[in-house]
Short mmCIF file of C-alpha atoms and ligand atoms in Angstrom, two decimals:
data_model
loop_
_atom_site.label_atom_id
_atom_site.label_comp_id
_atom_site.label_asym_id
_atom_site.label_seq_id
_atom_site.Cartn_x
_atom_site.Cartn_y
_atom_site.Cartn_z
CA UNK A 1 0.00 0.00 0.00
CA UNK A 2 1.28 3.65 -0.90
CA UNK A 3 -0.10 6.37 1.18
CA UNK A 4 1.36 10.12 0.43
CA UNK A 5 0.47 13.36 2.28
CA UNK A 6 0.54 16.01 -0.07
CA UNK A 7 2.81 17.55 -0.54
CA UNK A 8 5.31 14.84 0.82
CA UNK A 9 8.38 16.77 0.56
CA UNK A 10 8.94 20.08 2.13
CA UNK A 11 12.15 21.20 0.78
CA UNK A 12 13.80 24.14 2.74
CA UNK A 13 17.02 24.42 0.52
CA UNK A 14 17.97 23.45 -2.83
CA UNK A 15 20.81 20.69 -1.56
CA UNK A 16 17.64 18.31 -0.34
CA UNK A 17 16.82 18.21 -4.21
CA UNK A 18 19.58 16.52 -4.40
CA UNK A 19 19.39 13.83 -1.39
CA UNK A 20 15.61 12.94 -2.79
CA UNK A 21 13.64 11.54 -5.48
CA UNK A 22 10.85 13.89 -6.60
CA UNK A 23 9.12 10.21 -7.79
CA UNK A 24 9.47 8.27 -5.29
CA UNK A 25 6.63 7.42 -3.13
CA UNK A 26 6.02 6.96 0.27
CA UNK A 27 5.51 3.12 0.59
CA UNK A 28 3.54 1.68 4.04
CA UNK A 29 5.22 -1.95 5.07
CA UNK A 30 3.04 -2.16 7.85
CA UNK A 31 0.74 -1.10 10.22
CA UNK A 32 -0.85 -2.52 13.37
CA UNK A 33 1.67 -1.47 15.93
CA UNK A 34 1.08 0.76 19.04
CA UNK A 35 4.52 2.42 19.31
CA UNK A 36 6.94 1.34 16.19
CA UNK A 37 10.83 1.93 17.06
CA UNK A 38 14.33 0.69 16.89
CA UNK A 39 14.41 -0.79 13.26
CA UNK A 40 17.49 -2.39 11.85
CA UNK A 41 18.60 -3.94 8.87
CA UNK A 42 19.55 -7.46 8.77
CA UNK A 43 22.17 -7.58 5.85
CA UNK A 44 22.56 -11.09 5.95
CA UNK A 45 19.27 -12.30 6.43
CA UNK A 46 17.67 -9.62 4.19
CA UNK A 47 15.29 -8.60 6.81
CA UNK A 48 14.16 -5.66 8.78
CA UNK A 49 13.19 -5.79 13.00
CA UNK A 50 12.08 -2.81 14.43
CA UNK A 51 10.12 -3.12 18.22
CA UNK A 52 6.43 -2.63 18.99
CA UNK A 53 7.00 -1.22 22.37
CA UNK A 54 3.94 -1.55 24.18
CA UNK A 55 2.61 -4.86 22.95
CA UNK A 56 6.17 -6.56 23.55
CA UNK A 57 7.07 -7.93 20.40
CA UNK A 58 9.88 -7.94 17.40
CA UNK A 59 8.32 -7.41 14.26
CA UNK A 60 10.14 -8.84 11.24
CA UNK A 61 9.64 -7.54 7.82
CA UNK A 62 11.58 -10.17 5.16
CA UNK A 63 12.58 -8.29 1.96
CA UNK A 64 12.31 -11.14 -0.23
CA UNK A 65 8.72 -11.21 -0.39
CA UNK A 66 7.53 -7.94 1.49
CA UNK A 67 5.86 -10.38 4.74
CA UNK A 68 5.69 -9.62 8.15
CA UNK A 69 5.85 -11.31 10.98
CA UNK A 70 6.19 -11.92 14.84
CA UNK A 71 10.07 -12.12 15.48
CA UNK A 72 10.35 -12.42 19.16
CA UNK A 73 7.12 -12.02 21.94
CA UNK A 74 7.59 -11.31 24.42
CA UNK A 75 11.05 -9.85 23.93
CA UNK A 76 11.43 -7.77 27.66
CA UNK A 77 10.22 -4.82 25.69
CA UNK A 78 13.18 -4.12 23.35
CA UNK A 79 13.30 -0.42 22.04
CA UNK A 80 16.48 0.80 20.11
CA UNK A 81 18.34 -1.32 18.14
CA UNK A 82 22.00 -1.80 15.99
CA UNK A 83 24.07 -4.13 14.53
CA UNK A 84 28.02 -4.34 15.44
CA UNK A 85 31.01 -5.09 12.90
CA UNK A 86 30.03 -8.45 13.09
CA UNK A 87 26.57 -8.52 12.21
CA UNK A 88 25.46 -9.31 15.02
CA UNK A 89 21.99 -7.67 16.72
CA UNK A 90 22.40 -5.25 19.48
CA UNK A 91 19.52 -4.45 21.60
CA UNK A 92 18.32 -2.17 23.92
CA UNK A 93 16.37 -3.94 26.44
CA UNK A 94 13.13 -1.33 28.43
CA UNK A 95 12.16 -4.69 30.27
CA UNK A 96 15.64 -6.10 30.55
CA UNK A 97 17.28 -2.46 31.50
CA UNK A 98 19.90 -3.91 29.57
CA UNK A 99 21.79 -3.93 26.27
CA UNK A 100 22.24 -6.72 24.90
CA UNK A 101 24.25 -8.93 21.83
CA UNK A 102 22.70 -12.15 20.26
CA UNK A 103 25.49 -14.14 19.15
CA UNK A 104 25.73 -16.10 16.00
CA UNK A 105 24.49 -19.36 17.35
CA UNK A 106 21.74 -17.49 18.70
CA UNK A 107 22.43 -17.25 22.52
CA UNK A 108 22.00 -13.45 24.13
CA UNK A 109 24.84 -12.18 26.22
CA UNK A 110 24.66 -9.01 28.43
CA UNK A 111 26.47 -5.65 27.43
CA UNK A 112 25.19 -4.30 30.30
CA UNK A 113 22.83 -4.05 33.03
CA UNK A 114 24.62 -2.28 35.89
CA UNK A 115 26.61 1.39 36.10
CA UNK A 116 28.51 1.57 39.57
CA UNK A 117 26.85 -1.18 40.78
CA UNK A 118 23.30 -0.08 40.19
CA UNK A 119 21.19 -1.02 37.58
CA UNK A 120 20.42 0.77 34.34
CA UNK A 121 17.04 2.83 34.01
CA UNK A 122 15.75 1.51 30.16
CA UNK A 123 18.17 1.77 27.77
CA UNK A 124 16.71 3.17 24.25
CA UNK A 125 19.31 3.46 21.72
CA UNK A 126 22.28 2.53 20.41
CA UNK A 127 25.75 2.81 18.29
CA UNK A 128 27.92 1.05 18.09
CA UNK A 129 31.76 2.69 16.85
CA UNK A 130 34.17 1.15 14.63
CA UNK A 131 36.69 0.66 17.61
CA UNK A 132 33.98 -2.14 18.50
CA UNK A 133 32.74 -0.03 21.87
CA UNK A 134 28.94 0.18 22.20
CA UNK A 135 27.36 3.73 23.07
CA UNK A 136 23.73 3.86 24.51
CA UNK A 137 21.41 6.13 25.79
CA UNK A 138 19.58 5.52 29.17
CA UNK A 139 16.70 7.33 29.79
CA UNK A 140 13.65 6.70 31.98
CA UNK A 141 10.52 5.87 29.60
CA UNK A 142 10.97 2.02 29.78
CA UNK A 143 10.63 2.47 34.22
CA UNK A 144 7.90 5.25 34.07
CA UNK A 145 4.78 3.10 33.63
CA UNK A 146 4.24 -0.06 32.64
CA UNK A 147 3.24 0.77 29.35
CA UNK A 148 6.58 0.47 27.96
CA UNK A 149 8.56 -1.83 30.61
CA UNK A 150 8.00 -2.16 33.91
CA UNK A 151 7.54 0.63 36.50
CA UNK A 152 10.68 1.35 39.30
CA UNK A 153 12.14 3.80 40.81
CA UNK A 154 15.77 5.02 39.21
CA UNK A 155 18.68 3.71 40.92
CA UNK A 156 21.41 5.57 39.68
CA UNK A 157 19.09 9.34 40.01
CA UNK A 158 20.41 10.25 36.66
CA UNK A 159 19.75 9.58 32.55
CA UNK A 160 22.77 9.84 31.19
CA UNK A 161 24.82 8.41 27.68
CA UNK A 162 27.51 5.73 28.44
CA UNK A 163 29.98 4.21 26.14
CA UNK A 164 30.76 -0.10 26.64
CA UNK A 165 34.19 -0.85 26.08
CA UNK A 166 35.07 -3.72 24.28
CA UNK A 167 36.69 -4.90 27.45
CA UNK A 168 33.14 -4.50 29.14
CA UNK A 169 33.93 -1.51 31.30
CA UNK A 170 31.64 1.38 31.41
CA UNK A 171 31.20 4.81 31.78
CA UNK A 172 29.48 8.07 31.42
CA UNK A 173 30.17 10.10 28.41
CA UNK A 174 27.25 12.59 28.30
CA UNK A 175 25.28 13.84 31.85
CA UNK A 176 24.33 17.54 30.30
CA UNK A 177 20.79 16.08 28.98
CA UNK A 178 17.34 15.47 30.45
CA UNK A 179 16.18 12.28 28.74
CA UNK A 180 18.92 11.22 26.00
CA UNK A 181 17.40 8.95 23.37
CA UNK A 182 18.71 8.37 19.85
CA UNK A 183 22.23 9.03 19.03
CA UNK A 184 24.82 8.71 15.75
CA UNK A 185 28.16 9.40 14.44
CA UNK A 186 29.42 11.48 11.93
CA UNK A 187 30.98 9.42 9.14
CA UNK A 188 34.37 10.11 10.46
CA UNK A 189 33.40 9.56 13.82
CA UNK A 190 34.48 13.02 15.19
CA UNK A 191 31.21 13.88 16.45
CA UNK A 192 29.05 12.06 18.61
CA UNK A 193 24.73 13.45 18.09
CA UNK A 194 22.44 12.94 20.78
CA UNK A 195 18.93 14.19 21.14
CA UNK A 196 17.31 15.07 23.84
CA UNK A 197 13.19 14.26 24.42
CA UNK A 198 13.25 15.97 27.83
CA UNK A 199 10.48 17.83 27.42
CA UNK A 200 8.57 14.82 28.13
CA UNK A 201 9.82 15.60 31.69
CA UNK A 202 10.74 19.38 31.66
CA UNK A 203 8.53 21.54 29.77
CA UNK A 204 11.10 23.86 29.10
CA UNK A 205 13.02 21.35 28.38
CA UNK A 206 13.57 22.27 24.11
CA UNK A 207 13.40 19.16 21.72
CA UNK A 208 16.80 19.10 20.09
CA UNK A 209 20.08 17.43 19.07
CA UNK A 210 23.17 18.17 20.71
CA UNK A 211 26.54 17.50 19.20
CA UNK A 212 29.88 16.32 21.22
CA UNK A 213 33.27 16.47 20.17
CA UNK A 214 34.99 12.80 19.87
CA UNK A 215 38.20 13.28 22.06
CA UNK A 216 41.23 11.74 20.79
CA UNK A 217 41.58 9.11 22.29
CA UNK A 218 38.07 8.31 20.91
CA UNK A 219 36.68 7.22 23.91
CA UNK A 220 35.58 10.61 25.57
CA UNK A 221 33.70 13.72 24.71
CA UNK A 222 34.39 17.47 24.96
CA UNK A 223 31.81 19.85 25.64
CA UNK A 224 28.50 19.17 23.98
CA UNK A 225 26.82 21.99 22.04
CA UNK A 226 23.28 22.31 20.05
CA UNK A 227 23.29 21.12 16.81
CA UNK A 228 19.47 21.04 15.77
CA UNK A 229 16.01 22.53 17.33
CA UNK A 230 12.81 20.90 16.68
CA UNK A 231 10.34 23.32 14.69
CA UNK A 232 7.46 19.91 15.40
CA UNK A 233 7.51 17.80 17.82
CA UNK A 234 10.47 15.98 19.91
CA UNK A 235 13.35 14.00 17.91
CA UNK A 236 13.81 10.73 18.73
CA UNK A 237 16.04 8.22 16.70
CA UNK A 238 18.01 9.27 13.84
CA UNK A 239 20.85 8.25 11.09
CA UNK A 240 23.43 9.63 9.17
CA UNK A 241 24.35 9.50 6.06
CA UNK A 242 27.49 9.07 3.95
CA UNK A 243 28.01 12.74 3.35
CA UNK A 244 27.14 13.61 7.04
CA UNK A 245 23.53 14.75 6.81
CA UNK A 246 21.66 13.57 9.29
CA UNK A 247 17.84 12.16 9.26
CA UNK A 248 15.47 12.71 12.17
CA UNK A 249 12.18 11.66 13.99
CA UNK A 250 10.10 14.34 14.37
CA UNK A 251 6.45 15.20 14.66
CA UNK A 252 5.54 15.44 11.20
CA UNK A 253 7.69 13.37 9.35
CA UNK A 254 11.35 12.52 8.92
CA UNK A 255 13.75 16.05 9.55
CA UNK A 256 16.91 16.58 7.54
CA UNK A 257 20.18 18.14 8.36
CA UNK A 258 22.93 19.02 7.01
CA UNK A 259 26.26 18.56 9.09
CA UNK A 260 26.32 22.05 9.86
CA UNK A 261 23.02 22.30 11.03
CA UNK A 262 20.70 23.61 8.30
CA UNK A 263 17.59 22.37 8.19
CA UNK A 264 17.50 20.82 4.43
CA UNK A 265 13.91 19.66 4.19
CA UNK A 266 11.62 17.18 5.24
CA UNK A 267 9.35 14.33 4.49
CA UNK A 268 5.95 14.14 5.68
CA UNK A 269 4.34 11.52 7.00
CA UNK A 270 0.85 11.65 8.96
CA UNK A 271 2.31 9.74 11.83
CA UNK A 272 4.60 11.06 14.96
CA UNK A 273 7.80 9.32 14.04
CA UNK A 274 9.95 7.30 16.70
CA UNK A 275 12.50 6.37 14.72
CA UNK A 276 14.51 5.29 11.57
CA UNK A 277 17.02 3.48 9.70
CA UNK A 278 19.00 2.84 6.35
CA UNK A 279 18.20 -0.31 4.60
CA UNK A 280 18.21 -2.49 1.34
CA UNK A 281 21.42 -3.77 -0.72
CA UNK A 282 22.41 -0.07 -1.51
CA UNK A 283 21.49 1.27 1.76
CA UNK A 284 19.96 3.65 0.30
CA UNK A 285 16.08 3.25 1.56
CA UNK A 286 14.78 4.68 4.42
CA UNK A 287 12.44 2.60 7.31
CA UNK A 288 10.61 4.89 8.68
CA UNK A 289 8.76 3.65 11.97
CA UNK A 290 5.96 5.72 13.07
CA UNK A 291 3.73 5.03 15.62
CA UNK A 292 1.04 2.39 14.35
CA UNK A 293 3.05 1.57 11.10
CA UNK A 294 6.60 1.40 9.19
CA UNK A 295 6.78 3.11 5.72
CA UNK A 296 9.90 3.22 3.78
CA UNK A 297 11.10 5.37 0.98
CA UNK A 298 14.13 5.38 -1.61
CA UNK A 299 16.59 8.15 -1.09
CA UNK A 300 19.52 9.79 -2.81
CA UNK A 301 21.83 8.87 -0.42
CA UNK A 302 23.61 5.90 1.77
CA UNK A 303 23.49 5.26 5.26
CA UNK A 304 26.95 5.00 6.55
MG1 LIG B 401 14.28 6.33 21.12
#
């Protein structure tokens, strides 16, 4: 099914003309869902996942033949998800407040569960850097209710960003935010984005994307500074792309920057969006997961 609002591209400056095609259609995958997020490309296995938050489940989409289905149910209320230089599916685990790794024969190992002894609050999303260390965010929407994990108090008092060295030893790398959710790298890996949806908190609390300097020694960040502001609605998950734009949530569609800030344009879709990702052979095909459904759409562009 093809469903377009019209006009589905808003373009704010000429260089998104050149990151879209003016033909290609907004496509729906699926709908059905109460709260789509965290979708991921399975090279390999020429599939998409992506999480269904509330109703505890994986959803699969297989690319050979365009079917869905029920990956994983329950599934301890994944949200955010990546794969790591291996292939391999890392999750972020609401019910689990944990990230996790399933190996290649299928087993699931920890990342982690525990900062300073205490456990995690809901980890959301994920990166994972070519050094082989694992960033996440770890804010407190999976421990709120029990509408998207289970409900418990905080035990570390803070929602901070924390980087997983491949040794397994953690630690902080962003405490300047509210609620930190999704999070990239530039190409080269200089910068580290995160967004911010603490405004589901903090009123005054602005929707936006802050931008680190990578230290370095690639394992710490100098001081952050605002990269983005939401003109709709709170950003959630986003990519980048080969050339360093990077592709948002927001609350009217999919938000896109270039890597100095500029808002470039946007696509509209007539559902909040969570979330998104890269996918196909060429990378080159946005999943889009919005609340009740996933649509996708070619682009003029890679994900790196
Ligand atoms: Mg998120």
């Amino acid at each position: 099914m093809t469903t377009s609002p019209t006009p589905l591209y808003d373009i704010k400056d000429s260089r998104f003309s050149g990151l879209i095609h003016g033909n290609a259609g907004l496509e729906r995958l699926w709908t059905g869902g109460r709260w789509c997020e965290g979708p991921v490309y399975m090279a390999a296995g020429k599939y998409l996942l992506w999480s269904d938050i509330p109703n505890d489940r994986l959803m699969r989409w297989d690319e050979t033949d365009g079917s869905v289905s029920v990956y994983e149910q329950p599934c301890r209320h994944h949200n955010g998800h990546t794969t790591d230089r291996q292939g391999r599916l890392i999750s972020c685990e609401h019910g689990g407040r944990a990230v996790s790794r399933i190996e290649h024969d299928g087993s699931r190992t920890i990342v982690a569960d525990r900062f300073d002894g205490k456990r995690l609050n809901s980890p959301n999303d994920v990166v994972v850097k070519s050094d082989g260390s694992i960033w996440f965010t770890d804010p407190t929407y999976g421990i709120d209710s029990d509408y998207e994990g289970h409900a418990a108090p905080s035990e570390i008092g803070a929602s901070q960003v924390y980087r997983c060295a491949p040794d397994g030893r953690i630690s902080v790398v962003v405490s300047d935010l509210v609620q930190p959710n999704g999070l990239a790298f530039s190409p080269d890996e200089t910068v580290l984005y995160v967004a911010d949806t603490g405004q589901t908190h903090q009123p005054d609390c602005a929707p936006k994307i802050r931008k680190y300097p990578v230290d370095a020694n690639g394992s710490t960040l100098g001081p952050g500074e605002d990269f983005a502001m939401s003109d709709c609605g709170l950003f959630d998950g986003f990519r980048v792309d080969v050339s360093g734009n990077l592709w948002s949530s927001a609350g009217d569609g999919v938000h896109c920057y270039s890597p100095d800030g500029e808002l470039l344009g946007k696509i509209r879709i007539d559902e909040v969006v969570a979330n998104l990702c890269f996918f196909g052979p060429n990378r080159n095909r946005l999943a889009i997961c919005a609340t009740t459904s996933v649509y996708s759409i070619y682009v003029r562009t890679r994900g790196c």
